CSV table of C-alpha atoms in Angstrom, one decimal:
chain,number,residue,atom,x,y,z
A,65,MET,CA,41.4,-5.9,21.1
A,66,SER,CA,38.1,-7.7,21.9
A,67,SER,CA,35.2,-8.2,19.8
A,68,ARG,CA,33.0,-6.0,22.1
A,69,ASP,CA,35.7,-3.4,21.7
A,70,VAL,CA,35.6,-3.6,17.8
A,71,VAL,CA,32.0,-3.2,17.7
A,72,LEU,CA,31.8,-0.2,20.2
A,73,ALA,CA,34.8,1.3,18.4
A,74,ARG,CA,32.5,1.2,15.1
A,75,VAL,CA,29.7,2.6,16.9
A,76,ARG,CA,31.8,5.7,18.3
A,77,GLU,CA,33.0,6.1,14.7
A,78,ALA,CA,29.4,6.2,13.1
A,79,LEU,CA,28.2,8.7,15.7
A,80,SER,CA,31.2,11.0,15.5
A,81,ASP,CA,29.4,13.5,13.4
A,82,VAL,CA,26.4,13.5,15.6
A,83,SER,CA,26.2,16.5,17.9
A,84,GLY,CA,23.8,16.5,21.1
A,85,ALA,CA,22.0,13.8,22.7
A,86,ALA,CA,19.7,11.4,20.8
A,87,ASP,CA,16.7,12.8,22.4
A,88,GLU,CA,17.1,16.0,20.8
A,89,ALA,CA,16.1,14.6,17.6
A,90,PRO,CA,12.9,12.8,17.9
A,91,VAL,CA,11.3,10.7,15.2
A,92,GLU,CA,7.8,11.8,14.3
A,93,TRP,CA,6.0,8.8,14.2
A,94,ALA,CA,2.9,7.5,15.9
A,95,TYR,CA,2.0,3.8,16.3
A,96,GLY,CA,-1.2,3.1,13.9
A,97,ALA,CA,-0.7,6.5,11.9
A,98,PRO,CA,0.0,6.0,8.4
A,99,THR,CA,3.9,6.0,7.5
A,100,ALA,CA,4.8,8.1,4.5
A,101,LEU,CA,6.0,6.2,1.5
A,102,ASP,CA,8.1,7.2,-1.6
A,103,GLU,CA,5.2,6.0,-4.0
A,104,PRO,CA,1.6,5.9,-3.9
A,105,VAL,CA,0.3,3.3,-1.4
A,106,LEU,CA,-1.6,1.4,-4.0
A,107,ASP,CA,1.4,1.1,-6.4
A,108,ARG,CA,3.8,0.0,-3.7
A,109,PHE,CA,0.9,-2.8,-2.4
A,110,VAL,CA,0.7,-4.1,-6.0
A,111,GLU,CA,4.3,-4.1,-6.6
A,112,ARG,CA,5.3,-6.2,-3.5
A,113,VAL,CA,2.5,-8.5,-3.8
A,114,GLU,CA,3.5,-9.2,-7.2
A,115,ASP,CA,7.2,-9.9,-5.9
A,116,TYR,CA,5.9,-12.9,-4.1
A,117,ARG,CA,4.4,-14.2,-7.5
A,118,ALA,CA,0.8,-13.7,-6.9
A,119,VAL,CA,-1.1,-12.2,-9.9
A,120,VAL,CA,-2.6,-8.7,-9.3
A,121,GLU,CA,-4.9,-6.7,-11.4
A,122,ARG,CA,-6.6,-3.4,-10.7
A,123,CYS,CA,-10.2,-2.5,-12.0
A,124,GLY,CA,-13.1,-0.4,-11.0
A,125,ALA,CA,-15.6,-1.8,-8.7
A,126,ASP,CA,-18.0,-2.7,-11.4
A,127,GLU,CA,-15.6,-4.8,-13.1
A,128,VAL,CA,-15.1,-7.1,-10.5
A,129,PRO,CA,-17.8,-9.8,-11.6
A,130,ALA,CA,-16.2,-10.1,-15.0
A,131,ARG,CA,-12.5,-10.2,-13.6
A,132,VAL,CA,-13.5,-12.8,-11.0
A,133,ALA,CA,-14.8,-14.9,-13.8
A,134,ALA,CA,-12.0,-14.3,-16.1
A,135,ALA,CA,-9.6,-15.4,-13.5
A,136,LEU,CA,-11.4,-18.7,-12.7
A,137,ALA,CA,-11.8,-19.4,-16.5
A,138,HIS,CA,-8.0,-18.9,-16.7
A,139,TYR,CA,-7.1,-21.4,-14.2
A,140,GLY,CA,-9.6,-24.0,-15.0
A,141,ALA,CA,-11.6,-23.9,-12.1
A,142,THR,CA,-15.1,-25.6,-12.4
A,143,SER,CA,-15.9,-25.5,-8.6
A,144,LEU,CA,-15.5,-22.6,-6.0
A,145,VAL,CA,-16.7,-22.7,-2.4
A,146,ARG,CA,-18.6,-19.4,-1.4
A,147,PRO,CA,-18.2,-17.8,2.1
A,148,PRO,CA,-21.5,-17.0,3.3
A,149,GLY,CA,-21.2,-13.1,3.3
A,150,LEU,CA,-19.7,-12.7,0.1
A,151,ASP,CA,-21.1,-10.0,-2.3
A,152,ASP,CA,-23.4,-11.9,-4.8
A,153,ALA,CA,-22.8,-9.6,-7.7
A,154,TRP,CA,-19.2,-10.8,-7.8
A,155,LEU,CA,-20.2,-14.3,-9.0
A,156,THR,CA,-22.9,-13.1,-11.5
A,157,GLN,CA,-20.8,-13.8,-14.6
A,158,LEU,CA,-19.5,-17.3,-13.9
A,159,ASP,CA,-19.5,-19.7,-16.7
A,160,GLY,CA,-19.2,-23.4,-16.2
A,161,VAL,CA,-18.4,-23.0,-12.4
A,162,GLU,CA,-20.2,-24.7,-10.0
A,163,VAL,CA,-20.8,-22.4,-6.8
A,164,ILE,CA,-20.7,-24.5,-3.3
A,165,GLU,CA,-22.1,-22.8,-0.1
A,166,ASP,CA,-20.2,-23.2,2.8
A,167,SER,CA,-22.2,-25.4,5.3
A,168,ALA,CA,-19.4,-26.8,7.6
A,169,LEU,CA,-17.6,-28.6,4.9
A,170,THR,CA,-15.0,-31.1,5.9
A,171,PRO,CA,-11.2,-30.6,4.8
A,172,LEU,CA,-11.8,-33.3,2.5
A,173,GLN,CA,-14.6,-31.9,0.8
A,174,LEU,CA,-13.0,-28.6,0.3
A,175,ASN,CA,-10.1,-30.4,-1.2
A,176,GLU,CA,-12.3,-31.5,-4.0
A,177,ILE,CA,-13.0,-27.9,-4.7
A,178,ASP,CA,-11.1,-25.9,-7.1
A,179,ALA,CA,-11.2,-22.6,-5.8
A,180,VAL,CA,-12.5,-19.9,-3.3
A,181,VAL,CA,-13.5,-16.3,-3.6
A,182,THR,CA,-13.0,-13.9,-0.7
A,183,ALA,CA,-12.8,-10.5,0.3
A,184,CYS,CA,-10.2,-9.2,2.7
A,185,ALA,CA,-9.8,-7.2,5.7
A,186,VAL,CA,-6.9,-5.1,5.3
A,187,GLY,CA,-3.8,-5.2,2.7
A,188,VAL,CA,-0.4,-4.0,3.8
A,189,ALA,CA,1.4,-1.9,1.1
A,190,GLU,CA,5.2,-2.1,2.8
A,191,THR,CA,5.0,-5.7,3.1
A,192,GLY,CA,2.5,-6.9,0.3
A,193,THR,CA,0.4,-8.6,2.8
A,194,ILE,CA,-3.2,-9.4,2.8
A,195,VAL,CA,-5.0,-10.1,6.0
A,196,LEU,CA,-8.2,-11.9,6.5
A,197,ASP,CA,-10.1,-11.5,9.9
A,198,HIS,CA,-12.6,-14.0,8.7
A,199,ALA,CA,-15.6,-12.0,8.7
A,200,ASP,CA,-18.6,-13.5,6.7
A,201,ASP,CA,-17.3,-12.0,3.4
A,202,GLN,CA,-14.1,-13.9,4.1
A,203,GLY,CA,-15.5,-17.2,5.6
A,204,ARG,CA,-13.9,-19.6,8.2
A,205,ARG,CA,-10.1,-20.1,8.1
A,206,ALA,CA,-10.1,-23.4,6.2
A,207,LEU,CA,-11.6,-21.8,2.9
A,208,SER,CA,-8.7,-19.8,2.4
A,209,LEU,CA,-6.3,-22.7,3.0
A,210,VAL,CA,-7.5,-25.8,1.3
A,211,PRO,CA,-8.6,-25.1,-2.1
A,212,ASP,CA,-5.7,-24.9,-4.6
A,213,ILE,CA,-6.7,-21.4,-6.0
A,214,HIS,CA,-7.3,-18.1,-4.0
A,215,VAL,CA,-9.2,-15.1,-5.7
A,216,CYS,CA,-9.1,-12.2,-3.4
A,217,VAL,CA,-11.0,-9.0,-3.9
A,218,VAL,CA,-9.2,-5.8,-2.0
A,219,ALA,CA,-10.8,-2.5,-1.9
A,220,ALA,CA,-8.5,0.4,-2.4
A,221,ASP,CA,-9.5,1.9,0.9
A,222,GLN,CA,-8.6,-1.3,2.9
A,223,VAL,CA,-4.8,-0.9,1.6
A,224,VAL,CA,-2.6,0.7,4.5
A,225,SER,CA,1.1,1.8,4.5
A,226,ASP,CA,2.5,-0.7,7.0
A,227,VAL,CA,1.8,-3.3,9.7
A,228,PRO,CA,1.1,-1.0,12.9
A,229,GLU,CA,-1.2,0.8,10.8
A,230,ALA,CA,-3.0,-2.6,10.0
A,231,ILE,CA,-3.0,-3.7,13.3
A,232,THR,CA,-4.8,-0.9,14.4
A,233,ARG,CA,-7.6,-1.5,11.8
A,234,LEU,CA,-7.7,-4.9,12.9
A,235,GLY,CA,-8.7,-3.9,16.5
A,236,ASP,CA,-12.3,-4.9,16.3
A,237,ALA,CA,-11.3,-8.5,14.9
A,238,ALA,CA,-9.0,-8.7,18.0
A,239,THR,CA,-11.3,-7.8,20.6
A,240,SER,CA,-13.8,-10.2,19.3
A,241,HIS,CA,-11.3,-13.0,19.4
A,242,ARG,CA,-11.6,-13.9,15.5
A,243,PRO,CA,-8.7,-15.7,13.8
A,244,MET,CA,-6.5,-13.6,11.5
A,245,THR,CA,-4.8,-15.1,8.5
A,246,PHE,CA,-1.7,-13.1,7.0
A,247,ILE,CA,-1.1,-13.8,3.3
A,248,SER,CA,2.1,-13.1,1.7
A,249,GLY,CA,1.8,-14.5,-1.7
A,250,PRO,CA,1.1,-17.9,-2.6
A,251,SER,CA,2.0,-20.8,-0.1
A,252,ALA,CA,5.4,-21.9,-0.6
A,253,THR,CA,8.5,-23.3,0.9
A,254,SER,CA,11.6,-24.4,0.0
A,255,ASP,CA,14.0,-27.4,1.2
A,256,ILE,CA,17.6,-27.2,2.2
A,257,GLU,CA,18.7,-27.2,-1.4
A,258,LEU,CA,16.3,-24.4,-2.1
A,259,SER,CA,13.9,-26.0,-4.5
A,260,ARG,CA,10.7,-24.1,-4.2
A,261,VAL,CA,7.5,-26.1,-3.7
A,262,GLU,CA,4.2,-24.1,-4.0
A,263,GLY,CA,0.9,-25.3,-2.4
A,264,VAL,CA,2.2,-26.8,0.6
A,265,HIS,CA,0.2,-25.2,3.5
A,266,GLY,CA,-2.1,-23.2,1.6
A,267,PRO,CA,-3.2,-22.3,-2.2
A,268,ARG,CA,-0.6,-22.6,-4.8
A,269,THR,CA,-2.4,-19.8,-6.8
A,270,LEU,CA,-3.3,-16.4,-5.3
A,271,HIS,CA,-5.1,-13.9,-7.6
A,272,VAL,CA,-5.6,-10.6,-6.2
A,273,ILE,CA,-8.1,-8.0,-7.7
A,274,VAL,CA,-7.5,-4.6,-6.4
A,275,THR,CA,-10.8,-2.3,-6.8
A,276,GLU,CA,-10.4,1.6,-6.9
């Protein structure tokens, strides 16, 4: 018996208890519509982001300035680059941190800055992914790739169930030809012996603040 025959025999066996044609049991699903999860969307998002070794905390919107300041202090950051459209209130409680406005800073200049604070466009619960569409509150792409610490603020209503729903929300950014960055945890890679190295092609530290 050929490999093909073996595979087809297993398919027939698996379908032996299925009656009628497959099209008689349509799947209720529409591209871009929310997908039902077996737990709240925010809970799934936090769990999956943490699986990628990112730090996640949840708080009220009025707590963001204190949480941002505490995160930067925890990592010992003394400088940060600020996207042009970032909410000014988020940086009002910083102590001993130099805030540098992005004015076409070069990669070498960005490399001398400890951290970046950004908003986001969408969070994906099923994959634990944060998407930046590089609107003014997120800044150009280099800001989220060069500094070693990325503190990202995600609003609860920005978190969706899965990737198709996220892509639908990103329609305006796509039609305006803005770049998009999909972030699933801190930058990391492994060599052939599976030795994990972090911070290779992006921030070594990702700290996510989810506001509810």
